[in-house]
């Protein structure tokens, strides 16, 4: 496994792999890899012959008061995990390589509608930053397949829409969230939790499960269900940012036609912002 830091080196390595007839996979990450990321790499290795994992903490997707500086950077540990799993190439550019003229005047990719609301409402500019860096990574690596985690459900929807609208020749695949034994979705940001907060954190997923169970049992007073669930989170010390039920395919508010729903949440626990979601088929 090689680690390369420049776009030119990555393009040359991928071109060689392609000349050998290999199918190329890409797993974009911000590093600090956990079992959820490794599951994405394993899936990419099953589906393609040459897997590139990008590790880049993208400043363009962080707001001014967010955790860009604190975000864990653990390249050596990440490389050792990727070597163990069998990835072929790590692309670990620095900020200057990705934004050589700075970010202020850089071209942005914006995906309206699906980027609005939910995380888009509380993190203005976040999805523009994500769509911009992902489109750059797709253009640099030109993979046949790129894989993303479903934990970032809205992000996946934004990327799918961008790829569709811009006719990018790549297949996008989402992979189910990997959870700790107590249900907490694995996330690089879980490392910010204190031991006491870590005990409380699984309540977020339990709350999503409870909402899905109530709707599946036939309750249709969605606003009331959400209100009650928000109350339970707040009582336990979480500060809900949003908690919402949406059509799982369009991410629009639930309509009578919706065949699959998704309940999505973001909540602060101390200084940590947790996000999670659960897809389910509502009762008829
Ligand atoms: O999900 C992430 O880790 C990031 O948002 C991504 C897709 C790697 C873009 O920076």
Tab-separated table of N, CA, C and O and ligand atoms in Angstrom, residues 28-30 56 58 61 130 133-134 148 152 155, ligand 1:
chain	number	residue	atom	x	y	z
A	28	UNK	N	-13.918	8.099	0.280
A	28	UNK	CA	-13.477	9.397	0.817
A	28	UNK	C	-13.684	9.442	2.333
A	28	UNK	O	-14.756	9.059	2.821
A	29	UNK	N	-12.671	9.878	3.060
A	29	UNK	CA	-12.798	9.987	4.520
A	29	UNK	C	-12.073	11.249	4.994
A	29	UNK	O	-11.293	11.845	4.251
A	30	UNK	N	-12.312	11.567	6.259
A	30	UNK	CA	-11.525	12.626	6.892
A	30	UNK	C	-10.563	12.003	7.906
A	30	UNK	O	-10.051	12.687	8.790
A	56	UNK	N	-8.617	13.429	4.190
A	56	UNK	CA	-8.444	14.886	4.064
A	56	UNK	C	-9.491	15.568	4.936
A	56	UNK	O	-10.695	15.408	4.702
A	58	UNK	N	-11.379	18.406	5.422
A	58	UNK	CA	-11.695	19.439	4.441
A	58	UNK	C	-12.174	20.731	5.110
A	58	UNK	O	-13.320	20.806	5.553
A	61	UNK	N	-15.769	22.484	4.598
A	61	UNK	CA	-17.065	22.001	5.085
A	61	UNK	C	-17.275	22.270	6.578
A	61	UNK	O	-18.253	21.819	7.149
A	130	UNK	N	-18.835	19.966	1.280
A	130	UNK	CA	-18.762	18.522	1.032
A	130	UNK	C	-18.851	18.252	-0.474
A	130	UNK	O	-18.037	17.513	-1.042
A	133	UNK	N	-15.598	19.258	-2.308
A	133	UNK	CA	-14.423	18.385	-2.137
A	133	UNK	C	-14.685	17.007	-2.734
A	133	UNK	O	-13.783	16.400	-3.326
A	134	UNK	N	-15.915	16.511	-2.614
A	134	UNK	CA	-16.189	15.181	-3.182
A	134	UNK	C	-16.100	15.233	-4.704
A	134	UNK	O	-15.561	14.322	-5.337
A	148	UNK	N	-19.911	5.600	0.561
A	148	UNK	CA	-20.094	6.529	1.685
A	148	UNK	C	-20.963	5.844	2.748
A	148	UNK	O	-21.791	4.995	2.431
A	152	UNK	N	-24.255	9.548	7.606
A	152	UNK	CA	-24.424	10.908	7.092
A	152	UNK	C	-25.455	10.842	5.963
A	152	UNK	O	-25.124	10.941	4.781
A	155	UNK	N	-25.896	13.824	3.654
A	155	UNK	CA	-24.686	13.948	2.822
A	155	UNK	C	-24.754	12.982	1.640
A	155	UNK	O	-24.444	13.348	0.498
B	1	LIG	O1	-18.116	12.026	5.553
B	1	LIG	C1	-16.970	12.526	5.541
B	1	LIG	O2	-16.038	12.028	6.177
B	1	LIG	C2	-16.714	13.775	4.732
B	1	LIG	O3	-17.807	14.625	4.743
B	1	LIG	C3	-16.265	13.482	3.283
B	1	LIG	C4	-17.339	12.757	2.490
B	1	LIG	C5	-14.998	12.640	3.299
B	1	LIG	C6	-15.963	14.795	2.549
B	1	LIG	O4	-14.977	15.511	3.195
